[in-house]
mmCIF file of C-alpha atoms in Angstrom:
data_model
loop_
_atom_site.group_PDB
_atom_site.id
_atom_site.type_symbol
_atom_site.label_atom_id
_atom_site.label_comp_id
_atom_site.label_asym_id
_atom_site.label_seq_id
_atom_site.Cartn_x
_atom_site.Cartn_y
_atom_site.Cartn_z
ATOM 1 C CA MET A 1 2.185 10.265 -19.667
ATOM 2 C CA THR A 2 5.042 8.033 -20.840
ATOM 3 C CA ASN A 3 7.692 10.079 -18.988
ATOM 4 C CA VAL A 4 5.865 10.075 -15.657
ATOM 5 C CA LEU A 5 7.939 8.195 -13.078
ATOM 6 C CA ARG A 6 4.929 6.600 -11.440
ATOM 7 C CA GLN A 7 1.601 6.685 -13.230
ATOM 8 C CA ARG A 8 -1.585 6.538 -11.204
ATOM 9 C CA ALA A 9 -3.302 3.158 -11.297
ATOM 10 C CA GLU A 10 -6.155 4.335 -13.536
ATOM 11 C CA HIS A 11 -3.615 5.358 -16.205
ATOM 12 C CA GLN A 12 -1.129 2.527 -15.831
ATOM 13 C CA PHE A 13 -3.823 -0.154 -16.042
ATOM 14 C CA LEU A 14 -6.273 1.695 -18.284
ATOM 15 C CA HIS A 15 -6.399 -1.121 -20.848
ATOM 16 C CA GLU A 16 -7.370 -3.612 -18.143
ATOM 17 C CA LEU A 17 -10.042 -1.324 -16.722
ATOM 18 C CA ASP A 18 -11.455 -0.706 -20.205
ATOM 19 C CA ALA A 19 -11.472 -4.436 -20.979
ATOM 20 C CA LEU A 20 -13.309 -5.191 -17.733
ATOM 21 C CA ALA A 21 -15.854 -2.413 -18.343
ATOM 22 C CA ALA A 22 -16.510 -3.643 -21.903
ATOM 23 C CA GLN A 23 -17.768 -7.026 -20.732
ATOM 24 C CA ASP A 24 -19.112 -6.078 -17.301
ATOM 25 C CA HIS A 25 -22.864 -6.579 -17.395
ATOM 26 C CA LYS A 26 -23.451 -7.022 -13.685
ATOM 27 C CA THR A 27 -25.212 -4.445 -11.500
ATOM 28 C CA LYS A 28 -23.086 -1.432 -10.598
ATOM 29 C CA PRO A 29 -23.666 0.738 -7.515
ATOM 30 C CA PRO A 30 -24.364 4.418 -8.312
ATOM 31 C CA GLN A 31 -21.412 6.194 -9.957
ATOM 32 C CA TRP A 32 -19.231 3.060 -9.989
ATOM 33 C CA LYS A 33 -17.216 2.398 -13.150
ATOM 34 C CA LEU A 34 -17.274 -1.371 -12.556
ATOM 35 C CA SER A 35 -19.476 -3.848 -10.722
ATOM 36 C CA PRO A 36 -18.193 -5.155 -7.368
ATOM 37 C CA GLN A 37 -17.385 -8.514 -8.998
ATOM 38 C CA ALA A 38 -15.327 -6.811 -11.713
ATOM 39 C CA VAL A 39 -13.483 -4.706 -9.122
ATOM 40 C CA VAL A 40 -12.420 -7.889 -7.321
ATOM 41 C CA THR A 41 -11.291 -9.412 -10.640
ATOM 42 C CA TYR A 42 -9.233 -6.277 -11.297
ATOM 43 C CA LEU A 43 -7.574 -6.614 -7.876
ATOM 44 C CA LEU A 44 -6.926 -10.357 -7.929
ATOM 45 C CA GLY A 45 -6.358 -10.892 -11.650
ATOM 46 C CA GLY A 46 -7.656 -13.442 -14.112
ATOM 47 C CA LYS A 47 -8.346 -14.068 -17.791
ATOM 48 C CA LEU A 48 -11.418 -12.471 -19.342
ATOM 49 C CA ASP A 49 -13.691 -14.115 -21.898
ATOM 50 C CA ASN A 50 -12.188 -11.899 -24.606
ATOM 51 C CA GLY A 51 -8.705 -13.194 -23.803
ATOM 52 C CA VAL A 52 -7.431 -10.105 -21.973
ATOM 53 C CA GLU A 53 -5.190 -11.015 -19.052
ATOM 54 C CA ILE A 54 -5.827 -9.018 -15.875
ATOM 55 C CA THR A 55 -2.668 -8.834 -13.780
ATOM 56 C CA PRO A 56 -3.060 -9.431 -10.036
ATOM 57 C CA LYS A 57 -2.651 -6.254 -7.967
ATOM 58 C CA TYR A 58 -3.117 -8.070 -4.646
ATOM 59 C CA ILE A 59 -1.969 -11.612 -3.924
ATOM 60 C CA GLY A 60 -3.732 -12.970 -0.878
ATOM 61 C CA ASN A 61 -7.091 -13.886 0.591
ATOM 62 C CA ARG A 62 -9.896 -13.267 -1.928
ATOM 63 C CA ARG A 63 -12.488 -12.899 0.808
ATOM 64 C CA LEU A 64 -10.693 -9.881 2.264
ATOM 65 C CA MET A 65 -10.992 -8.079 -1.077
ATOM 66 C CA GLU A 66 -14.657 -9.053 -1.381
ATOM 67 C CA ILE A 67 -15.346 -7.638 2.088
ATOM 68 C CA ALA A 68 -13.482 -4.419 1.258
ATOM 69 C CA VAL A 69 -15.376 -3.909 -2.010
ATOM 70 C CA ALA A 70 -18.742 -4.784 -0.450
ATOM 71 C CA THR A 71 -18.090 -2.256 2.332
ATOM 72 C CA LEU A 72 -17.589 0.527 -0.207
ATOM 73 C CA ALA A 73 -20.930 -0.353 -1.798
ATOM 74 C CA THR A 74 -22.632 0.488 1.522
ATOM 75 C CA ASP A 75 -22.706 3.721 3.524
ATOM 76 C CA ARG A 76 -19.809 2.633 5.748
ATOM 77 C CA ALA A 77 -16.250 3.781 5.167
ATOM 78 C CA LEU A 78 -13.385 1.293 4.831
ATOM 79 C CA LEU A 79 -10.322 1.162 7.094
ATOM 80 C CA LEU A 80 -7.406 -0.935 5.822
ATOM 81 C CA LEU A 81 -5.298 -1.888 8.810
ATOM 82 C CA GLY A 82 -2.006 -3.761 8.944
ATOM 83 C CA VAL A 83 1.707 -3.678 9.645
ATOM 84 C CA PRO A 84 3.917 -1.661 7.268
ATOM 85 C CA GLY A 85 4.355 -3.205 3.848
ATOM 86 C CA THR A 86 1.083 -5.149 3.668
ATOM 87 C CA ALA A 87 -0.099 -3.233 0.560
ATOM 88 C CA LYS A 88 -2.625 -0.991 2.314
ATOM 89 C CA SER A 89 -1.889 2.068 0.177
ATOM 90 C CA TRP A 90 -1.539 -0.074 -2.936
ATOM 91 C CA VAL A 91 -4.954 -1.680 -2.407
ATOM 92 C CA SER A 92 -6.494 1.688 -1.541
ATOM 93 C CA GLU A 93 -5.230 3.233 -4.776
ATOM 94 C CA HIS A 94 -6.451 0.367 -6.941
ATOM 95 C CA LEU A 95 -9.857 0.282 -5.275
ATOM 96 C CA ALA A 96 -10.322 3.995 -5.994
ATOM 97 C CA ALA A 97 -9.083 3.557 -9.575
ATOM 98 C CA ALA A 98 -11.447 0.666 -10.314
ATOM 99 C CA ILE A 99 -14.501 2.174 -8.588
ATOM 100 C CA SER A 100 -14.210 5.884 -9.398
ATOM 101 C CA GLY A 101 -11.640 5.941 -12.183
ATOM 102 C CA ASP A 102 -9.737 8.450 -10.047
ATOM 103 C CA SER A 103 -7.236 7.637 -7.283
ATOM 104 C CA SER A 104 -5.971 11.213 -6.906
ATOM 105 C CA LEU A 105 -8.417 12.394 -4.223
ATOM 106 C CA LEU A 106 -5.896 11.783 -1.457
ATOM 107 C CA VAL A 107 -5.247 13.274 1.978
ATOM 108 C CA GLN A 108 -1.843 12.298 3.384
ATOM 109 C CA GLY A 109 -2.015 11.976 7.146
ATOM 110 C CA THR A 110 0.803 13.495 9.193
ATOM 111 C CA ALA A 111 1.167 15.177 12.571
ATOM 112 C CA GLY A 112 0.749 18.472 10.707
ATOM 113 C CA THR A 113 -2.430 17.581 8.822
ATOM 114 C CA SER A 114 -4.954 20.330 9.464
ATOM 115 C CA GLU A 115 -8.734 20.378 9.548
ATOM 116 C CA GLU A 116 -8.698 22.274 6.243
ATOM 117 C CA SER A 117 -7.104 19.231 4.573
ATOM 118 C CA LEU A 118 -10.248 17.244 5.315
ATOM 119 C CA ARG A 119 -12.815 20.041 4.923
ATOM 120 C CA TYR A 120 -11.970 23.147 2.903
ATOM 121 C CA GLY A 121 -9.745 26.188 2.941
ATOM 122 C CA TRP A 122 -9.964 29.714 1.620
ATOM 123 C CA ASN A 123 -8.369 31.813 -1.076
ATOM 124 C CA TYR A 124 -7.323 34.515 1.358
ATOM 125 C CA ALA A 125 -6.894 37.222 -1.286
ATOM 126 C CA MET A 126 -10.519 36.760 -2.362
ATOM 127 C CA LEU A 127 -11.643 36.337 1.235
ATOM 128 C CA LEU A 128 -10.123 39.675 2.236
ATOM 129 C CA ALA A 129 -11.428 41.424 -0.864
ATOM 130 C CA LYS A 130 -15.007 40.117 -0.918
ATOM 131 C CA GLY A 131 -15.561 38.203 2.298
ATOM 132 C CA PRO A 132 -16.691 34.552 2.504
ATOM 133 C CA SER A 133 -18.109 33.337 -0.796
ATOM 134 C CA ALA A 134 -18.415 30.152 -2.781
ATOM 135 C CA GLU A 135 -15.741 31.479 -5.165
ATOM 136 C CA ALA A 136 -13.267 32.020 -2.330
ATOM 137 C CA LEU A 137 -13.721 28.512 -0.946
ATOM 138 C CA VAL A 138 -10.917 26.036 -1.773
ATOM 139 C CA PRO A 139 -12.259 22.466 -1.669
ATOM 140 C CA SER A 140 -10.266 19.635 -0.113
ATOM 141 C CA PRO A 141 -9.889 16.265 -1.890
ATOM 142 C CA MET A 142 -12.602 15.023 0.508
ATOM 143 C CA LEU A 143 -15.015 17.745 -0.552
ATOM 144 C CA ASN A 144 -14.278 17.140 -4.240
ATOM 145 C CA ALA A 145 -15.037 13.442 -3.727
ATOM 146 C CA MET A 146 -18.337 14.324 -2.059
ATOM 147 C CA LYS A 147 -19.321 16.699 -4.879
ATOM 148 C CA ASP A 148 -18.414 14.212 -7.637
ATOM 149 C CA GLY A 149 -19.592 10.984 -5.980
ATOM 150 C CA LYS A 150 -16.119 9.435 -5.871
ATOM 151 C CA ILE A 151 -13.833 7.624 -3.446
ATOM 152 C CA ALA A 152 -11.629 9.762 -1.188
ATOM 153 C CA ARG A 153 -8.497 8.291 0.351
ATOM 154 C CA VAL A 154 -6.921 9.122 3.721
ATOM 155 C CA GLU A 155 -3.430 7.719 4.235
ATOM 156 C CA GLU A 156 -2.049 7.026 7.733
ATOM 157 C CA LEU A 157 -5.204 8.063 9.572
ATOM 158 C CA THR A 158 -3.718 7.431 13.023
ATOM 159 C CA ARG A 159 -0.924 9.935 12.354
ATOM 160 C CA ILE A 160 -3.469 12.742 12.092
ATOM 161 C CA PRO A 161 -4.099 14.630 15.377
ATOM 162 C CA ALA A 162 -7.163 13.326 17.231
ATOM 163 C CA ASP A 163 -9.129 16.591 17.030
ATOM 164 C CA VAL A 164 -8.617 16.688 13.254
ATOM 165 C CA GLN A 165 -9.593 13.016 12.908
ATOM 166 C CA ASP A 166 -12.952 13.814 14.488
ATOM 167 C CA THR A 167 -13.727 16.129 11.568
ATOM 168 C CA LEU A 168 -14.572 12.913 9.732
ATOM 169 C CA ILE A 169 -17.363 11.899 12.120
ATOM 170 C CA THR A 170 -20.082 14.151 10.686
ATOM 171 C CA LEU A 171 -18.749 13.594 7.198
ATOM 172 C CA LEU A 172 -19.045 9.824 7.467
ATOM 173 C CA SER A 173 -22.284 9.624 9.408
ATOM 174 C CA GLU A 174 -24.314 12.467 7.852
ATOM 175 C CA LYS A 175 -22.550 12.504 4.459
ATOM 176 C CA THR A 176 -22.683 16.281 4.836
ATOM 177 C CA LEU A 177 -20.010 18.945 5.156
ATOM 178 C CA PRO A 178 -21.299 22.129 6.853
ATOM 179 C CA VAL A 179 -19.842 25.498 5.792
ATOM 180 C CA PRO A 180 -20.861 27.831 8.646
ATOM 181 C CA GLU A 181 -19.184 30.817 7.005
ATOM 182 C CA LEU A 182 -21.632 30.565 4.089
ATOM 183 C CA GLY A 183 -24.602 29.352 6.093
ATOM 184 C CA SER A 184 -24.832 26.296 3.858
ATOM 185 C CA ASP A 185 -23.502 22.809 3.465
ATOM 186 C CA PHE A 186 -22.402 20.290 0.856
ATOM 187 C CA GLN A 187 -24.222 16.976 0.645
ATOM 188 C CA ALA A 188 -22.409 13.970 -0.768
ATOM 189 C CA ILE A 189 -23.444 12.621 -4.153
ATOM 190 C CA LYS A 190 -24.155 8.892 -4.452
ATOM 191 C CA GLY A 191 -20.921 6.994 -4.995
ATOM 192 C CA PHE A 192 -18.994 8.944 -2.358
ATOM 193 C CA ASN A 193 -17.106 6.944 0.222
ATOM 194 C CA VAL A 194 -13.802 6.954 2.088
ATOM 195 C CA ILE A 195 -10.901 4.515 2.256
ATOM 196 C CA ALA A 196 -8.496 5.117 5.141
ATOM 197 C CA THR A 197 -5.285 3.252 5.898
ATOM 198 C CA ALA A 198 -3.570 2.863 9.268
ATOM 199 C CA ASN A 199 -0.515 1.080 10.578
ATOM 200 C CA ASN A 200 -1.486 -1.109 13.531
ATOM 201 C CA ARG A 201 2.009 -0.605 14.956
ATOM 202 C CA ASP A 202 1.063 3.041 15.413
ATOM 203 C CA LYS A 203 -1.438 2.181 18.132
ATOM 204 C CA GLY A 204 -1.366 4.930 20.708
ATOM 205 C CA VAL A 205 0.083 7.564 18.341
ATOM 206 C CA ASN A 206 -3.317 9.146 17.764
ATOM 207 C CA GLU A 207 -5.691 6.293 18.441
ATOM 208 C CA LEU A 208 -9.100 6.575 16.811
ATOM 209 C CA SER A 209 -11.990 7.563 19.023
ATOM 210 C CA SER A 210 -14.721 4.958 19.498
ATOM 211 C CA ALA A 211 -17.132 7.275 17.662
ATOM 212 C CA LEU A 212 -14.875 7.382 14.614
ATOM 213 C CA LYS A 213 -14.136 3.641 14.721
ATOM 214 C CA ARG A 214 -17.867 2.961 14.462
ATOM 215 C CA ARG A 215 -17.969 4.788 11.139
ATOM 216 C CA PHE A 216 -15.498 2.355 9.576
ATOM 217 C CA ASN A 217 -15.607 -1.273 8.626
ATOM 218 C CA THR A 218 -12.069 -2.538 9.310
ATOM 219 C CA VAL A 219 -10.272 -5.016 7.069
ATOM 220 C CA ILE A 220 -6.933 -6.241 8.399
ATOM 221 C CA LEU A 221 -4.410 -6.966 5.650
ATOM 222 C CA PRO A 222 -2.030 -9.661 6.902
ATOM 223 C CA VAL A 223 1.546 -10.364 5.922
ATOM 224 C CA PRO A 224 1.712 -13.006 3.144
ATOM 225 C CA ASP A 225 0.663 -16.428 4.386
ATOM 226 C CA ASN A 226 3.598 -18.420 3.070
ATOM 227 C CA LEU A 227 6.999 -18.171 1.431
ATOM 228 C CA GLU A 228 5.808 -18.851 -2.118
ATOM 229 C CA GLU A 229 3.083 -16.215 -1.909
ATOM 230 C CA GLU A 230 5.529 -13.558 -0.735
ATOM 231 C CA ILE A 231 8.071 -14.539 -3.403
ATOM 232 C CA SER A 232 5.369 -14.137 -6.045
ATOM 233 C CA ILE A 233 4.466 -10.662 -4.753
ATOM 234 C CA VAL A 234 8.099 -9.513 -4.746
ATOM 235 C CA GLN A 235 8.785 -11.000 -8.176
ATOM 236 C CA ASN A 236 5.758 -9.290 -9.768
ATOM 237 C CA ARG A 237 6.389 -5.888 -8.200
ATOM 238 C CA VAL A 238 10.126 -5.891 -8.962
ATOM 239 C CA ALA A 239 9.443 -6.758 -12.615
ATOM 240 C CA SER A 240 6.867 -3.946 -12.795
ATOM 241 C CA LEU A 241 9.245 -1.439 -11.195
ATOM 242 C CA GLY A 242 12.023 -2.473 -13.552
ATOM 243 C CA LYS A 243 9.880 -1.579 -16.561
ATOM 244 C CA VAL A 244 8.948 1.809 -15.111
ATOM 245 C CA LEU A 245 12.549 2.630 -14.178
ATOM 246 C CA GLU A 246 13.800 1.196 -17.503
ATOM 247 C CA LEU A 247 16.436 -0.898 -15.790
ATOM 248 C CA PRO A 248 18.559 -2.703 -18.386
ATOM 249 C CA ASP A 249 19.311 -6.416 -18.606
ATOM 250 C CA SER A 250 17.270 -9.141 -16.944
ATOM 251 C CA PRO A 251 15.189 -9.006 -13.756
ATOM 252 C CA PRO A 252 16.555 -10.791 -10.669
ATOM 253 C CA ALA A 253 16.641 -14.581 -10.730
ATOM 254 C CA ILE A 254 13.952 -16.241 -8.650
ATOM 255 C CA GLU A 255 16.554 -17.832 -6.381
ATOM 256 C CA GLN A 256 17.930 -14.439 -5.325
ATOM 257 C CA ILE A 257 14.392 -13.310 -4.506
ATOM 258 C CA ARG A 258 13.779 -16.522 -2.590
ATOM 259 C CA ARG A 259 16.832 -15.960 -0.389
ATOM 260 C CA VAL A 260 15.946 -12.349 0.463
ATOM 261 C CA VAL A 261 12.323 -13.211 1.226
ATOM 262 C CA THR A 262 13.436 -16.175 3.360
ATOM 263 C CA VAL A 263 15.764 -13.934 5.414
ATOM 264 C CA PHE A 264 12.967 -11.415 5.931
ATOM 265 C CA ARG A 265 10.386 -14.017 6.937
ATOM 266 C CA GLU A 266 12.714 -15.772 9.363
ATOM 267 C CA LEU A 267 13.906 -12.621 11.111
ATOM 268 C CA ARG A 268 10.363 -11.198 11.127
ATOM 269 C CA SER A 269 8.901 -14.291 12.787
ATOM 270 C CA GLY A 270 11.880 -15.159 15.025
ATOM 271 C CA VAL A 271 12.078 -18.737 13.766
ATOM 272 C CA THR A 272 13.619 -20.477 10.742
ATOM 273 C CA GLU A 273 11.335 -21.704 7.954
ATOM 274 C CA ASP A 274 11.827 -25.325 9.050
ATOM 275 C CA LYS A 275 10.855 -24.328 12.628
ATOM 276 C CA LYS A 276 14.022 -25.927 14.005
ATOM 277 C CA ALA A 277 15.729 -22.826 15.399
ATOM 278 C CA GLN A 278 14.552 -19.807 17.354
ATOM 279 C CA LEU A 279 16.012 -16.448 16.327
ATOM 280 C CA LYS A 280 16.409 -13.045 17.900
ATOM 281 C CA MET A 281 14.243 -10.490 16.091
ATOM 282 C CA PRO A 282 15.540 -7.100 14.892
ATOM 283 C CA SER A 283 13.661 -3.869 15.607
ATOM 284 C CA GLY A 284 12.452 -3.244 12.036
ATOM 285 C CA THR A 285 9.317 -4.628 10.424
ATOM 286 C CA LEU A 286 11.104 -6.240 7.438
ATOM 287 C CA SER A 287 8.036 -5.844 5.267
ATOM 288 C CA THR A 288 7.360 -7.184 1.800
ATOM 289 C CA ALA A 289 7.721 -3.623 0.506
ATOM 290 C CA GLU A 290 11.276 -3.522 1.891
ATOM 291 C CA ALA A 291 12.087 -6.837 0.207
ATOM 292 C CA ILE A 292 10.922 -5.295 -3.091
ATOM 293 C CA SER A 293 13.221 -2.342 -2.449
ATOM 294 C CA VAL A 294 16.208 -4.605 -1.695
ATOM 295 C CA MET A 295 15.709 -6.519 -4.948
ATOM 296 C CA SER A 296 15.199 -3.367 -7.034
ATOM 297 C CA ASN A 297 18.377 -1.851 -5.602
ATOM 298 C CA GLY A 298 20.273 -5.067 -6.302
ATOM 299 C CA TRP A 299 19.001 -5.089 -9.878
ATOM 300 C CA ALA A 300 20.196 -1.499 -10.386
ATOM 301 C CA LEU A 301 23.644 -2.394 -8.987
ATOM 302 C CA ALA A 302 23.938 -5.464 -11.225
ATOM 303 C CA SER A 303 22.784 -3.546 -14.310
ATOM 304 C CA HIS A 304 24.903 -0.426 -13.916
ATOM 305 C CA PHE A 305 27.984 -1.716 -12.080
ATOM 306 C CA GLY A 306 28.061 -5.415 -12.945
ATOM 307 C CA ASP A 307 27.433 -7.758 -15.856
ATOM 308 C CA GLY A 308 23.649 -7.551 -15.563
ATOM 309 C CA LEU A 309 23.235 -10.758 -13.574
ATOM 310 C CA MET A 310 22.438 -10.136 -9.920
ATOM 311 C CA THR A 311 24.847 -11.750 -7.487
ATOM 312 C CA ALA A 312 25.006 -12.041 -3.710
ATOM 313 C CA HIS A 313 27.200 -8.904 -3.618
ATOM 314 C CA ASP A 314 24.431 -6.905 -5.294
ATOM 315 C CA VAL A 315 21.923 -8.112 -2.704
ATOM 316 C CA ALA A 316 24.040 -7.854 0.453
ATOM 317 C CA ALA A 317 24.147 -4.062 0.933
ATOM 318 C CA GLY A 318 20.388 -3.597 0.573
ATOM 319 C CA LEU A 319 19.720 -6.603 2.778
ATOM 320 C CA MET A 320 21.904 -5.310 5.596
ATOM 321 C CA GLY A 321 20.432 -1.826 5.294
ATOM 322 C CA ALA A 322 16.933 -3.250 5.703
ATOM 323 C CA VAL A 323 17.831 -5.387 8.740
ATOM 324 C CA LEU A 324 20.150 -2.975 10.586
ATOM 325 C CA LYS A 325 17.676 -0.153 11.169
ATOM 326 C CA ASP A 326 19.270 0.402 14.577
ATOM 327 C CA PRO A 327 23.029 -0.195 14.125
ATOM 328 C CA VAL A 328 23.486 -1.086 17.812
ATOM 329 C CA GLN A 329 20.300 -2.913 18.766
ATOM 330 C CA ASP A 330 19.970 -4.889 15.523
ATOM 331 C CA ARG A 331 23.581 -6.006 15.221
ATOM 332 C CA VAL A 332 23.220 -8.885 17.716
ATOM 333 C CA PRO A 333 20.299 -10.635 15.957
ATOM 334 C CA TRP A 334 21.927 -10.026 12.563
ATOM 335 C CA GLN A 335 25.286 -11.487 13.625
ATOM 336 C CA GLU A 336 23.548 -14.469 15.165
ATOM 337 C CA TYR A 337 21.582 -15.056 11.965
ATOM 338 C CA LEU A 338 24.721 -14.817 9.833
ATOM 339 C CA GLU A 339 26.689 -17.324 11.898
ATOM 340 C CA THR A 340 24.007 -19.837 12.899
ATOM 341 C CA VAL A 341 21.707 -19.827 9.864
ATOM 342 C CA MET A 342 23.192 -18.256 6.728
ATOM 343 C CA LYS A 343 26.689 -19.693 7.140
ATOM 344 C CA GLU A 344 25.380 -23.226 7.674
ATOM 345 C CA ARG A 345 22.725 -23.241 4.929
ATOM 346 C CA ASP A 346 23.540 -25.090 1.700
ATOM 347 C CA GLY A 347 23.984 -22.781 -1.254
ATOM 348 C CA TRP A 348 24.124 -19.601 0.847
ATOM 349 C CA LYS A 349 27.888 -19.308 1.400
ATOM 350 C CA ASP A 350 28.220 -16.596 -1.262
ATOM 351 C CA LEU A 351 25.583 -14.444 0.446
ATOM 352 C CA TYR A 352 27.231 -15.050 3.840
ATOM 353 C CA ARG A 353 30.629 -13.938 2.516
ATOM 354 C CA ALA A 354 29.130 -10.874 0.797
ATOM 355 C CA CYS A 355 27.424 -9.790 4.012
ATOM 356 C CA LYS A 356 30.519 -10.401 6.124
ATOM 357 C CA ALA A 357 32.603 -8.336 3.687
ATOM 358 C CA LEU A 358 30.364 -5.342 4.369
ATOM 359 C CA ASP A 359 30.140 -5.910 8.119
#
């Protein structure tokens, strides 16, 4: 697994999961690998009694993670809702890894997602040769999760067509998947549940029916509360990505991360950090995930085409690419920010000049 570009959470953090399981003596729900308390520790990090350090996977409100984990211990499914870049997929993957030891039972929601993706399909060669049979049935990740008592994940639920979404209603309420072709059904094993994610900026794309909404307990993942929290998230994720990608030299200096995160937060909120100036907002979301991408790209530039130390020139291209999603509409707020904020801010002249050079 060492050559895999991105290991699944249960493989990448196997030593942490094993360490938690070894000293986890609290009550576990049926089929769970860890107790709810240990799952929260895995998500938020901490030091175990045996000295093992658990790295934080989510930096934010502890209560939100407790609510999410408690939901999955009941018969209600979990919907993680938030703007892009608020770690919905990341949290979903780690919840499945910690609870079931398997985060691979995933349905990716798109406009082309079919009912078969949530239910089952058929091996058509066998179907034509022998007719409907258990051997010809091809289970979906959802059906495999039901049969094994594991967590299934549905990404971008609101991007799935409404009629396909409603396939989940019987699944979530009855915990049963009928197979009319065989005159039988599959009943979920204890431990089965569903985590769905949705972007709340997609409202109206394929909005969930009230019947389906009632089957979920919704946890809204907010953008990071403050500058330091978001800097910490970006710093941790960039360092982790650097190890996976085997980027040479040193990770980005904290001050470069601070500047990028500050730009993102100010343009995202439409006001400077000191609250003294109102700003025009660009069309993009400028999420934490995009800040991570900007810093990773800057690190690669500095490592491969510089002296290994990230400079403003390494940051500028990625920063502008993130802000100028619409080259026409976003140019006005970006130019205003450059001239009224970045140019006048102490210690930011190098970043201002680097951005202007690319403009």
